[in-house]
CSV table of N, CA and C and ligand atoms in Angstrom, one decimal:
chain,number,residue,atom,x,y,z
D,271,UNK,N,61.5,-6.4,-34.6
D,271,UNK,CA,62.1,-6.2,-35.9
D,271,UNK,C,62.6,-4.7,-36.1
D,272,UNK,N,63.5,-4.6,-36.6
D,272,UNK,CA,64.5,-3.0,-36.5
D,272,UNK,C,63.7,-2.5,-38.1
D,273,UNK,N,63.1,-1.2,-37.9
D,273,UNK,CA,61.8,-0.8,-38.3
D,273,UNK,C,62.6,0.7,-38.5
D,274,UNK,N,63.4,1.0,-39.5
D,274,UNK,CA,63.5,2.6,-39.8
D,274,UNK,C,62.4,3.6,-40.2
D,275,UNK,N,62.6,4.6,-39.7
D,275,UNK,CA,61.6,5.5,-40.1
D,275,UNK,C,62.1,7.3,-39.4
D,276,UNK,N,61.8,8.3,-40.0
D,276,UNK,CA,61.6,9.3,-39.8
D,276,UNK,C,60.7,9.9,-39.7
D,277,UNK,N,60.9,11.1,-38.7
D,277,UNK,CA,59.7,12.1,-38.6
D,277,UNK,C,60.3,13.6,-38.6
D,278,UNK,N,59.0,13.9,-39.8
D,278,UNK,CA,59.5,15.3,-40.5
D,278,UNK,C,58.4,16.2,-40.2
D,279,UNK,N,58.9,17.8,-40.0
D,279,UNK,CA,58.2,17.9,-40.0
D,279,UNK,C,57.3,18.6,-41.6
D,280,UNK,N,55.9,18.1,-41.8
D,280,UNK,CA,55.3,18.6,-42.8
D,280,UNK,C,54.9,19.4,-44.2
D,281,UNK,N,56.1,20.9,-43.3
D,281,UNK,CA,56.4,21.5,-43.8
D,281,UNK,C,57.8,21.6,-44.8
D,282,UNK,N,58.4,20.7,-43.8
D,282,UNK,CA,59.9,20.2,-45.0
D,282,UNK,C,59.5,19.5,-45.8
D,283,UNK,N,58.0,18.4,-45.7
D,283,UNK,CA,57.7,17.2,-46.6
D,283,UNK,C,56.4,17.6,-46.6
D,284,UNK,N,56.3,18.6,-47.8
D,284,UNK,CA,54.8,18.6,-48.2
D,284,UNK,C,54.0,17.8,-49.5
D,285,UNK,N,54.7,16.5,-50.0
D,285,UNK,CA,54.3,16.0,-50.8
D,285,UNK,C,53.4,15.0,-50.0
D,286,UNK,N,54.0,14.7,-48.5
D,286,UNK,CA,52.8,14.1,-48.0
D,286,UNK,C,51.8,14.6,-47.2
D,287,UNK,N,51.3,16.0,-48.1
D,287,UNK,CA,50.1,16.6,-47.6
D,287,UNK,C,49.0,15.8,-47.6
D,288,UNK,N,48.4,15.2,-48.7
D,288,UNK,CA,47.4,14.9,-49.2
D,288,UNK,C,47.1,13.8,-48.6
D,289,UNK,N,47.6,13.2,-48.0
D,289,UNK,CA,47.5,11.8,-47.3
D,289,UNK,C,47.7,12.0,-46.1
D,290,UNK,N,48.0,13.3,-45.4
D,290,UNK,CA,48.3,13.5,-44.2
D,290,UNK,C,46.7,14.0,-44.0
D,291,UNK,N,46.2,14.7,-44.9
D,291,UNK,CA,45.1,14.9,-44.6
D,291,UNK,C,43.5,14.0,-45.1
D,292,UNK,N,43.8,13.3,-45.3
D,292,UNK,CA,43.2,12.1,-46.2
D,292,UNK,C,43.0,11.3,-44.2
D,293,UNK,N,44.1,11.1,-44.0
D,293,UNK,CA,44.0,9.9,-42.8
D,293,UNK,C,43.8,10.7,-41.6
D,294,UNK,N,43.9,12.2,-41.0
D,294,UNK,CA,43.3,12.9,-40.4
D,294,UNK,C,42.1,12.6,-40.1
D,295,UNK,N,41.5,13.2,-41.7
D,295,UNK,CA,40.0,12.9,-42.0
D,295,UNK,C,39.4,11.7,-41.3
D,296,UNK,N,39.7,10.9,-42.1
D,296,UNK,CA,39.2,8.9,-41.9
D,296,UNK,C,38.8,9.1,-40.1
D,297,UNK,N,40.5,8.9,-39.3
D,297,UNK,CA,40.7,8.6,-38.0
D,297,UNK,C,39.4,9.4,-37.3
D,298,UNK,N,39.3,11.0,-37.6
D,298,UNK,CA,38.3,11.6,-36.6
D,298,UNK,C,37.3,12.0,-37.4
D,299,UNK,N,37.4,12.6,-38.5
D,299,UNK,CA,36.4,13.6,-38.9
D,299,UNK,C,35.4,13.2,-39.9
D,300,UNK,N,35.6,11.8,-40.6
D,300,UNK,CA,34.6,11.2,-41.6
D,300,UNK,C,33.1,11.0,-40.6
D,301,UNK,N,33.4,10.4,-40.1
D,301,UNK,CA,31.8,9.4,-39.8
D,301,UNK,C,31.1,10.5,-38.5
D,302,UNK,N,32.0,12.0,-38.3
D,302,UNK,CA,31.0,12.8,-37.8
D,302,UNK,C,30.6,13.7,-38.8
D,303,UNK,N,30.7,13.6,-40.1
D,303,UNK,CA,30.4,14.1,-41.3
D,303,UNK,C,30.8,15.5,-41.7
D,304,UNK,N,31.8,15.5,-41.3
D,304,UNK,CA,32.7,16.6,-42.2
D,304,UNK,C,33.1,16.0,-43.6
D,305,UNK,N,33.4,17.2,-44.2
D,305,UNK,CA,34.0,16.6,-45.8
D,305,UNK,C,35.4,16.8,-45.9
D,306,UNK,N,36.3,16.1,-46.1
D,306,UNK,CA,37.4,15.9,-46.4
D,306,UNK,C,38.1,17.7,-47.0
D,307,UNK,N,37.6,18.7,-47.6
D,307,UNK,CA,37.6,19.7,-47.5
D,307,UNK,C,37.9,20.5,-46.4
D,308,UNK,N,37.4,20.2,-45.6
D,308,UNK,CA,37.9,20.9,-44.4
D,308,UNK,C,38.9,20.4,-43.8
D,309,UNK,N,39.1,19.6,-43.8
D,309,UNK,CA,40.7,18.9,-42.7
D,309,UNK,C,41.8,19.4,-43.6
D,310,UNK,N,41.2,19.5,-45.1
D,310,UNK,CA,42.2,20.3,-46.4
D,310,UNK,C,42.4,21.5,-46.0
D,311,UNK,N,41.5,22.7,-45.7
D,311,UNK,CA,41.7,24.1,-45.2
D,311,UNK,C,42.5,23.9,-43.9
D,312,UNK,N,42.3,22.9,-42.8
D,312,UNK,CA,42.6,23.4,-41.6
D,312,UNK,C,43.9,23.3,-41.6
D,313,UNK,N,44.8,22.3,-42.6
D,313,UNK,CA,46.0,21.6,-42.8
D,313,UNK,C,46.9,22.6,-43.2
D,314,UNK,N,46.0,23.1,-44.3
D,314,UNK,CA,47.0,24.3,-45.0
D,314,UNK,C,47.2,25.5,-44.2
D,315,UNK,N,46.0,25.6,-42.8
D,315,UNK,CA,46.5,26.6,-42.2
D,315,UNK,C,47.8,26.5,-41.3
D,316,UNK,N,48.1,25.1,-41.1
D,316,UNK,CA,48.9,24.6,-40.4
D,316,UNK,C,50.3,24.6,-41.0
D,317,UNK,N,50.1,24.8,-42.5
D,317,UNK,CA,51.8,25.0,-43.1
D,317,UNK,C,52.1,26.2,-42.9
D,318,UNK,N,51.0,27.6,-43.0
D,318,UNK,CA,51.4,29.1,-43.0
D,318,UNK,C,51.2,29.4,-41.5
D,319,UNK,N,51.0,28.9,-40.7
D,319,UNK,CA,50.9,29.5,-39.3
D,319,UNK,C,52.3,28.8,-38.5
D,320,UNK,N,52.8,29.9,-38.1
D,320,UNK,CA,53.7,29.5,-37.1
D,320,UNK,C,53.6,30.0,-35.6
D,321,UNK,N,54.1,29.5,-34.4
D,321,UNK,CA,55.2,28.1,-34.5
D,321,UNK,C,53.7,26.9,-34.3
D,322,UNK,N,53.1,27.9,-33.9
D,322,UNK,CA,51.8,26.4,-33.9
D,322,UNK,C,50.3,26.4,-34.6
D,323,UNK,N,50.0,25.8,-35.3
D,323,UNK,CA,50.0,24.6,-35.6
D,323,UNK,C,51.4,23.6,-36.1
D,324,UNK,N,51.6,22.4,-35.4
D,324,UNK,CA,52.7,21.5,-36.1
D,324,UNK,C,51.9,20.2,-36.6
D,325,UNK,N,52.6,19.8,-37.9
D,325,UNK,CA,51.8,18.8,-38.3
D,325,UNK,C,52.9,18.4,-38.9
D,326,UNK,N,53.0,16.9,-38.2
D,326,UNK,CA,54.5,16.0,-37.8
D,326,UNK,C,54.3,14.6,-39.4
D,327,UNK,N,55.0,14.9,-39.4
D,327,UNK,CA,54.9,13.1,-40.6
D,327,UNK,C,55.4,12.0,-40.4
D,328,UNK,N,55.5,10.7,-40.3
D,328,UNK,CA,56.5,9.6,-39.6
D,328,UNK,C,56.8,9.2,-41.2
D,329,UNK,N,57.6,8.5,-41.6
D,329,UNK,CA,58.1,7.9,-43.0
D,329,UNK,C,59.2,7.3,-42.9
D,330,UNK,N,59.4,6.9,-44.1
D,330,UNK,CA,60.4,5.8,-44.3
D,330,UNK,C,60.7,5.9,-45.9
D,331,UNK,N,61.6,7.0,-46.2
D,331,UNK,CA,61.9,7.5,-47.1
D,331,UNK,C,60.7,8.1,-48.1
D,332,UNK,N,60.1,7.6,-49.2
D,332,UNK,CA,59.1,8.3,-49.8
D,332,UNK,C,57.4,7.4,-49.1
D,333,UNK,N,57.7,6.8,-48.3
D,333,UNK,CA,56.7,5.8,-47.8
D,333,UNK,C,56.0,6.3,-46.3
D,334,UNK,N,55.1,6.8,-46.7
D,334,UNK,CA,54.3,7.6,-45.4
D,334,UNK,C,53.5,6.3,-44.4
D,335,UNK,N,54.3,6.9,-43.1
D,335,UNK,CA,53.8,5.5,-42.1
D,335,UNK,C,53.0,6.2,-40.8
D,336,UNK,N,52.6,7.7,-40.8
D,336,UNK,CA,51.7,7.8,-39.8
D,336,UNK,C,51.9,9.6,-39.7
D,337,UNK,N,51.3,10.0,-38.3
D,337,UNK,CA,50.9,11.7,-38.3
D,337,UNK,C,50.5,11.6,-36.9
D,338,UNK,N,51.1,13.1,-36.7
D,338,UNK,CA,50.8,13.7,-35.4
D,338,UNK,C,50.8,14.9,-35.7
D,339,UNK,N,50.2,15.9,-35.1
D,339,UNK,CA,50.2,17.3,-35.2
D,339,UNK,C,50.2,18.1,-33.3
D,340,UNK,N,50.4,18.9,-33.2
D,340,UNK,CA,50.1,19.9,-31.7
D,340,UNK,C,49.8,21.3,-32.4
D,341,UNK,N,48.0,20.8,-31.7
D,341,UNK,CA,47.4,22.1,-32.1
D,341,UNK,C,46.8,23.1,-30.9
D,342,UNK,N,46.3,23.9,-31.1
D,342,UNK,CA,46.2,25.1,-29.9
D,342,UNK,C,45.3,24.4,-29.1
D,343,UNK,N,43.8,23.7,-30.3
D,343,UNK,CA,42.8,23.8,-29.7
D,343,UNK,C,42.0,22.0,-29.9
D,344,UNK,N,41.9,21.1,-29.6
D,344,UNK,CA,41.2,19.9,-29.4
D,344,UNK,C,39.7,19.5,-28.6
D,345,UNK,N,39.8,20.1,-27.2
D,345,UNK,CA,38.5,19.8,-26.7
D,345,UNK,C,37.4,20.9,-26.7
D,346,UNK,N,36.8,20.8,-27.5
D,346,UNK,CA,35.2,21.5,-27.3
D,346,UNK,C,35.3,22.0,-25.5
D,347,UNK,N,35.1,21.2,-25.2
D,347,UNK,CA,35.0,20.8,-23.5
D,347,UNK,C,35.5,22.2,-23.0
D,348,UNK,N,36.9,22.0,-23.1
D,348,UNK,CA,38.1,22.8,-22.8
D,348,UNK,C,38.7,23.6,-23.3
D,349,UNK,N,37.8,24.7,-23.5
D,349,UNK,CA,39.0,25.8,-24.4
D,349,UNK,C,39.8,26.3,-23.6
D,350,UNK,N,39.7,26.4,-22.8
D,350,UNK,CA,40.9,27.1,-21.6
D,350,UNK,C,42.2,26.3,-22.1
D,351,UNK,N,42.7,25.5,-22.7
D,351,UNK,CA,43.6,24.5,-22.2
D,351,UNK,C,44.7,24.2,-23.4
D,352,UNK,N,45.5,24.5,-23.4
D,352,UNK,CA,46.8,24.7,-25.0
D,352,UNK,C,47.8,24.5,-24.5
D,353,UNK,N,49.2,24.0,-25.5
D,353,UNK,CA,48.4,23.1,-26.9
D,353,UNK,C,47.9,21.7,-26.4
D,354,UNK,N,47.5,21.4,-27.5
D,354,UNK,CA,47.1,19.7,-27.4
D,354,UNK,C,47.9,18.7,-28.6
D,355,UNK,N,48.5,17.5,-28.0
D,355,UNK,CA,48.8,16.2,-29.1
D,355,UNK,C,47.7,16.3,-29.4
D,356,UNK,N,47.4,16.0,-31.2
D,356,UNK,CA,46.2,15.8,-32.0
D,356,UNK,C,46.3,14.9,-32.8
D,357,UNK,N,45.5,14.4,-33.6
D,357,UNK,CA,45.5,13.7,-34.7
D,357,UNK,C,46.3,12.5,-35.2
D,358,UNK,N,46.7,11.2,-33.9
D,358,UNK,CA,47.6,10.8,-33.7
D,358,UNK,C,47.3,9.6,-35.0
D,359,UNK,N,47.9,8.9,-35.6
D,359,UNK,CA,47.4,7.8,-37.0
D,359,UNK,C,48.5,7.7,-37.3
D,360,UNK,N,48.3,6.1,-37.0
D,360,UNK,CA,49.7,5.0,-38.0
D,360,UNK,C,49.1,3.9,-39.0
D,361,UNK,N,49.6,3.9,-40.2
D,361,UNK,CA,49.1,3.4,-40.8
D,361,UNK,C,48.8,1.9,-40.7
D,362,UNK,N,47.7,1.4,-40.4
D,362,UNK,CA,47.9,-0.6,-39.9
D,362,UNK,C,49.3,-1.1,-40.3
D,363,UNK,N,49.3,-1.2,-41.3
D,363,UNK,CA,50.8,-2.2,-41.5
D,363,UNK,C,51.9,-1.8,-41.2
D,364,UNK,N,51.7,-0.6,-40.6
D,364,UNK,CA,53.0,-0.2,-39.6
D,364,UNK,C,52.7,-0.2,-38.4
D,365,UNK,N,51.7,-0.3,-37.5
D,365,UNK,CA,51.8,-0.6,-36.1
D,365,UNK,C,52.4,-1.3,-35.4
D,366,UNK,N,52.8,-1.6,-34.2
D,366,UNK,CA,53.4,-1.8,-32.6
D,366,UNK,C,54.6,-2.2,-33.5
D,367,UNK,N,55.3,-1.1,-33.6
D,367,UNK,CA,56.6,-0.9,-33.8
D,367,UNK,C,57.4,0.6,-33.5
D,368,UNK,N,56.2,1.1,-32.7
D,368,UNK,CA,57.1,2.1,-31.9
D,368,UNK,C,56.9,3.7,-32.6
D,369,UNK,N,56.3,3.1,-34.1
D,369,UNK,CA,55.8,4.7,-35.0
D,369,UNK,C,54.9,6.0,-34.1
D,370,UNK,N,53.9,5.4,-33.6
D,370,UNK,CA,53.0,5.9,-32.6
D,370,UNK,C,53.7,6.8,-31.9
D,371,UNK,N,54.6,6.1,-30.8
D,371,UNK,CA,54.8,6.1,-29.8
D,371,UNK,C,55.7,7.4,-29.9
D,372,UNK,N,56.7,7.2,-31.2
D,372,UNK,CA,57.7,8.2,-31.3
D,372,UNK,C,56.8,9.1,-31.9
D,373,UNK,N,56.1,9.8,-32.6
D,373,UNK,CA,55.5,10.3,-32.9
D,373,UNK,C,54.6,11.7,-31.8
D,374,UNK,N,54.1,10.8,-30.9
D,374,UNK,CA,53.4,11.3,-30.1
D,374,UNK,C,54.7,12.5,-29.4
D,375,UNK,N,56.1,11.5,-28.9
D,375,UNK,CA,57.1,12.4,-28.2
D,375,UNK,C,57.7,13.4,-28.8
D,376,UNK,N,57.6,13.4,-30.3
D,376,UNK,CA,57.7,14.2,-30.9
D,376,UNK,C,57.0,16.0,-30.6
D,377,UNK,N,56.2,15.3,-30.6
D,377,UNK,CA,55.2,16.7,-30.7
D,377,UNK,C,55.5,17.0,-29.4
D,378,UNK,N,55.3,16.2,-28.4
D,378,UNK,CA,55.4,16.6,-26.8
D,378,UNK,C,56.6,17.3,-26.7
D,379,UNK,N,57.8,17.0,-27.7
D,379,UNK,CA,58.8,17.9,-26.9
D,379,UNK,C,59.1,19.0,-28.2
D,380,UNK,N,58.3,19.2,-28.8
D,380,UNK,CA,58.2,20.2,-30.2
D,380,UNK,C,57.4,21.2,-29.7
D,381,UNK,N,56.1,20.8,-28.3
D,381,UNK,CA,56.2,22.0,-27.2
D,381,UNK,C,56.7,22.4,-26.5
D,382,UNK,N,57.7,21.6,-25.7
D,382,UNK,CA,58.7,21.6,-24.6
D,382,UNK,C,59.6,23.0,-25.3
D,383,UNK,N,59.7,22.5,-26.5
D,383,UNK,CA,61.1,23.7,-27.3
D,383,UNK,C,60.7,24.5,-27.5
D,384,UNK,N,59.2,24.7,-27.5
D,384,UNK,CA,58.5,26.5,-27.9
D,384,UNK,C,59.0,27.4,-26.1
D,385,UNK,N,59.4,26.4,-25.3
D,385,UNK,CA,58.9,27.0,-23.8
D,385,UNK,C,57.7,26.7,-23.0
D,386,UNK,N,56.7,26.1,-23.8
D,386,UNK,CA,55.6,25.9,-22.9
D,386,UNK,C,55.9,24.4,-22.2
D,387,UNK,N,55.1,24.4,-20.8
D,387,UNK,CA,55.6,23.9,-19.9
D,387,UNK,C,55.3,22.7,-19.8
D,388,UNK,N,53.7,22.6,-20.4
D,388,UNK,CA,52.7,21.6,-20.0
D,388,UNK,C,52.0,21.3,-21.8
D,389,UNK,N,51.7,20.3,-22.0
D,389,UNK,CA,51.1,19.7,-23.4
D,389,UNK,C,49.5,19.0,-22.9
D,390,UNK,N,49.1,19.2,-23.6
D,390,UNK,CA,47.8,18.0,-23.1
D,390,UNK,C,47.2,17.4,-24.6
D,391,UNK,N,46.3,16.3,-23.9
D,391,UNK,CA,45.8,15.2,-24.8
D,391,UNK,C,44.5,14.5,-24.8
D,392,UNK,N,43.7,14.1,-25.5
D,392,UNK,CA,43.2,14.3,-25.1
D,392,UNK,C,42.4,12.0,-25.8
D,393,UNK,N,41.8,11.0,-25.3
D,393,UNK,CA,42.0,10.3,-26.1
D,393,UNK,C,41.1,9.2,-25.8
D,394,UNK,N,40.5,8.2,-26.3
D,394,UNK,CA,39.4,7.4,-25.7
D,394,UNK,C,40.0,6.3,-24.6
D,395,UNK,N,39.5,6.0,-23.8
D,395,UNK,CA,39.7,5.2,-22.3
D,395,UNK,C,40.7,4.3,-22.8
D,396,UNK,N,40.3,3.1,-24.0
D,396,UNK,CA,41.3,2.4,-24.7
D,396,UNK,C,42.6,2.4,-24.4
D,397,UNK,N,42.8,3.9,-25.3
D,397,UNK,CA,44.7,4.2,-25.1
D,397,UNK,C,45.1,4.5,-24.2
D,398,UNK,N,44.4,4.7,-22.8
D,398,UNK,CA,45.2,4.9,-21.3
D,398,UNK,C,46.3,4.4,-21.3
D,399,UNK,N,46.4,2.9,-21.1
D,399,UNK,CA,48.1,2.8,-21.0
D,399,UNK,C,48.5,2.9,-21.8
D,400,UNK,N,48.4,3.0,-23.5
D,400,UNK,CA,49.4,3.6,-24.5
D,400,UNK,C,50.3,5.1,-23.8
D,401,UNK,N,49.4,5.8,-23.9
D,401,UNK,CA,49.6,7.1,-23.4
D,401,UNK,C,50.4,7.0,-21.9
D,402,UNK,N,49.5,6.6,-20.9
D,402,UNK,CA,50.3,6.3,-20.0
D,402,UNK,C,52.2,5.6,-19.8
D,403,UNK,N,52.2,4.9,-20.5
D,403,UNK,CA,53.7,3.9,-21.2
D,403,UNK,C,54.4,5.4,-21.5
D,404,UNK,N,54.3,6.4,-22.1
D,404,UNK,CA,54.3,7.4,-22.8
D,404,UNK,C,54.7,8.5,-21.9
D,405,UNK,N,54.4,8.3,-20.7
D,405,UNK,CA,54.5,9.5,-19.8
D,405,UNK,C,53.5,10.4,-19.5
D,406,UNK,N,52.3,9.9,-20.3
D,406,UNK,CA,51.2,11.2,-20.1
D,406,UNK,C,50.6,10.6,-18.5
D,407,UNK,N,49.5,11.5,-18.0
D,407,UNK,CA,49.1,11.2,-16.9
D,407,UNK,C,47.5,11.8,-17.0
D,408,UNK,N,47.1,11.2,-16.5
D,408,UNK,CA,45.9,11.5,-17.0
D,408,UNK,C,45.0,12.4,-15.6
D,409,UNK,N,43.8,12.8,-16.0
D,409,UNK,CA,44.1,14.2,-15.1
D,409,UNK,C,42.2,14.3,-14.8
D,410,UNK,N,42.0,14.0,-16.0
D,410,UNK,CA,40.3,13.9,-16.7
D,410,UNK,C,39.8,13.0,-17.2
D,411,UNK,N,38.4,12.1,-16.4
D,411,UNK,CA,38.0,11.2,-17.4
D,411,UNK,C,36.5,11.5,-17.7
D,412,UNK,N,35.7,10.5,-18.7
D,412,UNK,CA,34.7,10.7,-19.4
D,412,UNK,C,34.6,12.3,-19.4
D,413,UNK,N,35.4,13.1,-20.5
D,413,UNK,CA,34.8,14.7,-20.7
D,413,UNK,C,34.0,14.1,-22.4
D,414,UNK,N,33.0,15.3,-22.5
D,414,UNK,CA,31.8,15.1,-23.4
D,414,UNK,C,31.4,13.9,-24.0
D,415,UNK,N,30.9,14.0,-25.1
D,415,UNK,CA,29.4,13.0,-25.2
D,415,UNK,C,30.6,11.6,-26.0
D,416,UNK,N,31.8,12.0,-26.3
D,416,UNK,CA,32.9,10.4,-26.6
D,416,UNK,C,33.6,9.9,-25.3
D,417,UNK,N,32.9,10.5,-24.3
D,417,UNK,CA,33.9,10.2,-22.8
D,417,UNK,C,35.0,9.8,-22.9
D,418,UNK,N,36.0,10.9,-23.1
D,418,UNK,CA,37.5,11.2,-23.6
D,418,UNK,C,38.4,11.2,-22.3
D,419,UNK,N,39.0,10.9,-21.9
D,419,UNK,CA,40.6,11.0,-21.2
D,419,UNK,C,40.9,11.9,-21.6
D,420,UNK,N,41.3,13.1,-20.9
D,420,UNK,CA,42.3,14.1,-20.8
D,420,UNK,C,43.7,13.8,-20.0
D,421,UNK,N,44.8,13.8,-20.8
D,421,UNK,CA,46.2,13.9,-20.1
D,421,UNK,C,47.0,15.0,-19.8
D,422,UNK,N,47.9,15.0,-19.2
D,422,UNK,CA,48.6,16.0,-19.2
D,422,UNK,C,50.1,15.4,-19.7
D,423,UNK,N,51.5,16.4,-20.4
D,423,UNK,CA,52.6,15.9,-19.6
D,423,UNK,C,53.3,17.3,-19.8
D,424,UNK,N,54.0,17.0,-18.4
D,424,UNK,CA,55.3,18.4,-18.2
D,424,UNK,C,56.3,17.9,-18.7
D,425,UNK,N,56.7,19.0,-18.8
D,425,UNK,CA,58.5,19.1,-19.5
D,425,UNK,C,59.7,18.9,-18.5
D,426,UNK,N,60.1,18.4,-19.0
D,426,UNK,CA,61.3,17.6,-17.8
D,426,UNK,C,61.8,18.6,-17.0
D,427,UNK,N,61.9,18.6,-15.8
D,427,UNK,CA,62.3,20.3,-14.6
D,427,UNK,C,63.9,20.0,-15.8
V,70,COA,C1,47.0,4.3,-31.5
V,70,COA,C2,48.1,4.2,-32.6
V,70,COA,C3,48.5,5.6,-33.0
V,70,COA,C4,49.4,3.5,-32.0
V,70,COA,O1,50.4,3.5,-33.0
V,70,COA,P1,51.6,2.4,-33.0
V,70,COA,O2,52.6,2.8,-34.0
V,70,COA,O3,51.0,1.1,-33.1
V,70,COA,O4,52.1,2.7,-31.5
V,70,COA,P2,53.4,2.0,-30.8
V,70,COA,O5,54.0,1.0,-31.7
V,70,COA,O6,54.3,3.1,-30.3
V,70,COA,O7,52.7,1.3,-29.6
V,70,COA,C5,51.9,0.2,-29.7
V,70,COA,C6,51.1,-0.1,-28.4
V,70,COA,O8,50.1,0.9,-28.3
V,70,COA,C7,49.0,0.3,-27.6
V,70,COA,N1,47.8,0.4,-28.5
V,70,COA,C8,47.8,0.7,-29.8
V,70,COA,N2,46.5,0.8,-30.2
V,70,COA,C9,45.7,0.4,-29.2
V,70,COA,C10,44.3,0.3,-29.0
V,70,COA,N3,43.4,0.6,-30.0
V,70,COA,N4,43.9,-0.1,-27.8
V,70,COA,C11,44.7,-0.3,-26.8
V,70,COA,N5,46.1,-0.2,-26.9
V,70,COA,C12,46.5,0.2,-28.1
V,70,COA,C13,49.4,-1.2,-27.4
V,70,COA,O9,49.9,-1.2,-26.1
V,70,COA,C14,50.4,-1.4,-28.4
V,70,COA,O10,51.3,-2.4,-28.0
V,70,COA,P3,51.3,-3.8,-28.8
V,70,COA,O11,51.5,-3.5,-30.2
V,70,COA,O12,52.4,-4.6,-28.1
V,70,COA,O13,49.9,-4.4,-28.5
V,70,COA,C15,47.6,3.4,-33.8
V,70,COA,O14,47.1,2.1,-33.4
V,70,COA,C16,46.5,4.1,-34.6
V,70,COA,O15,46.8,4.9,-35.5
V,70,COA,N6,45.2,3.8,-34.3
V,70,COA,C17,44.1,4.4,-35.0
V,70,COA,C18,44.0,5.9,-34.7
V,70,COA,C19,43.9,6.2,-33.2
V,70,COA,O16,43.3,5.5,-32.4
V,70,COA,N7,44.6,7.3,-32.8
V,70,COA,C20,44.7,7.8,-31.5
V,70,COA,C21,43.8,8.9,-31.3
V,70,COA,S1,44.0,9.6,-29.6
């Protein structure tokens, strides 16, 4: 089904802050007990810091359908290792229609256009072949105590 939608970035559309950070929260940061206040500070650092942090919005005119962001830092594990796709979330009643998917390539090539060469990701065993479908490649498996997949992808020579 032909499924419009754009992706903004954040900063042009900050009315869907609140929900950008609302569904952040939920996807990673509720149930290891952070408060909803903090994904609030981190977000806002993300509109005054440039060029990275990016925090991407998917929509469909005033109708918010999902989020991605590329941030410096994602794995505890790995601080050596920047940026990272982060915080990837579509909302149920918009999934396997490709929101995700464009989303994710968004940001991968929103680092491609800073100059940096290589992106990483980081994601539970699950989404291997999502990611993989995607072009990422995976590089690292079971890193810390959620035994996470680390990917990589390069920028087209
Ligand atoms: C993962 C997620 C972002 C995909 O978004 P989407 O808009 O449905 O993605 P696309 O339409 O581009 O691709 C859909 C495909 O992704 C794969 N996929 C999605 N979720 C999956 C999951 N939980 N397990 C395995 N494969 C999955 C499937 O191959 C799916 O194809 P299908 O619909 O034919 O089954 C979405 O399901 C989501 O927000 N999940 C909850 C949060 C999350 O897990 N985020 C990823 C953190 S790394």
């Amino acid at each position: 089904m032909l499924y419009p939608f754009t992706i903004s970035d954040l900063r042009q559309r900050p009315e869907f802050f609140d929900i950008v950070a609302d569904r952040i929260w939920r996807a990673s940061w509720k149930e290891i007990g952070y408060p909803l206040d903090y994904i609030t500070g981190r977000l806002n650092e993300n509109l005054n810091a440039e060029p990275i942090p990016i925090a991407l919005v998917a929509h469909d005119g005033a109708e918010f359908l999902g989020t991605a962001s590329l941030i410096a830092s994602d794995l505890a594990e790995r601080p050596q290792l920047t940026p990272w796709v982060a915080a990837v979330w579509v909302e149920p009643h918009a999934r396997s229609r490709g929101v995700g998917g464009a989303l994710v390539e968004r940001a991968a090539r929103g680092c491609f256009a800073l100059g940096i060469a290589r992106a990483y990701l980081c994601a539970r065993p699950v989404l291997t072949g999502f990611y993989e479908r995607l072009g990422w490649t995976p590089v690292e498996r079971d890193v810390g105590e959620h035994g996470l997949t680390v990917f990589i992808r390069d920028a087209p020579a």
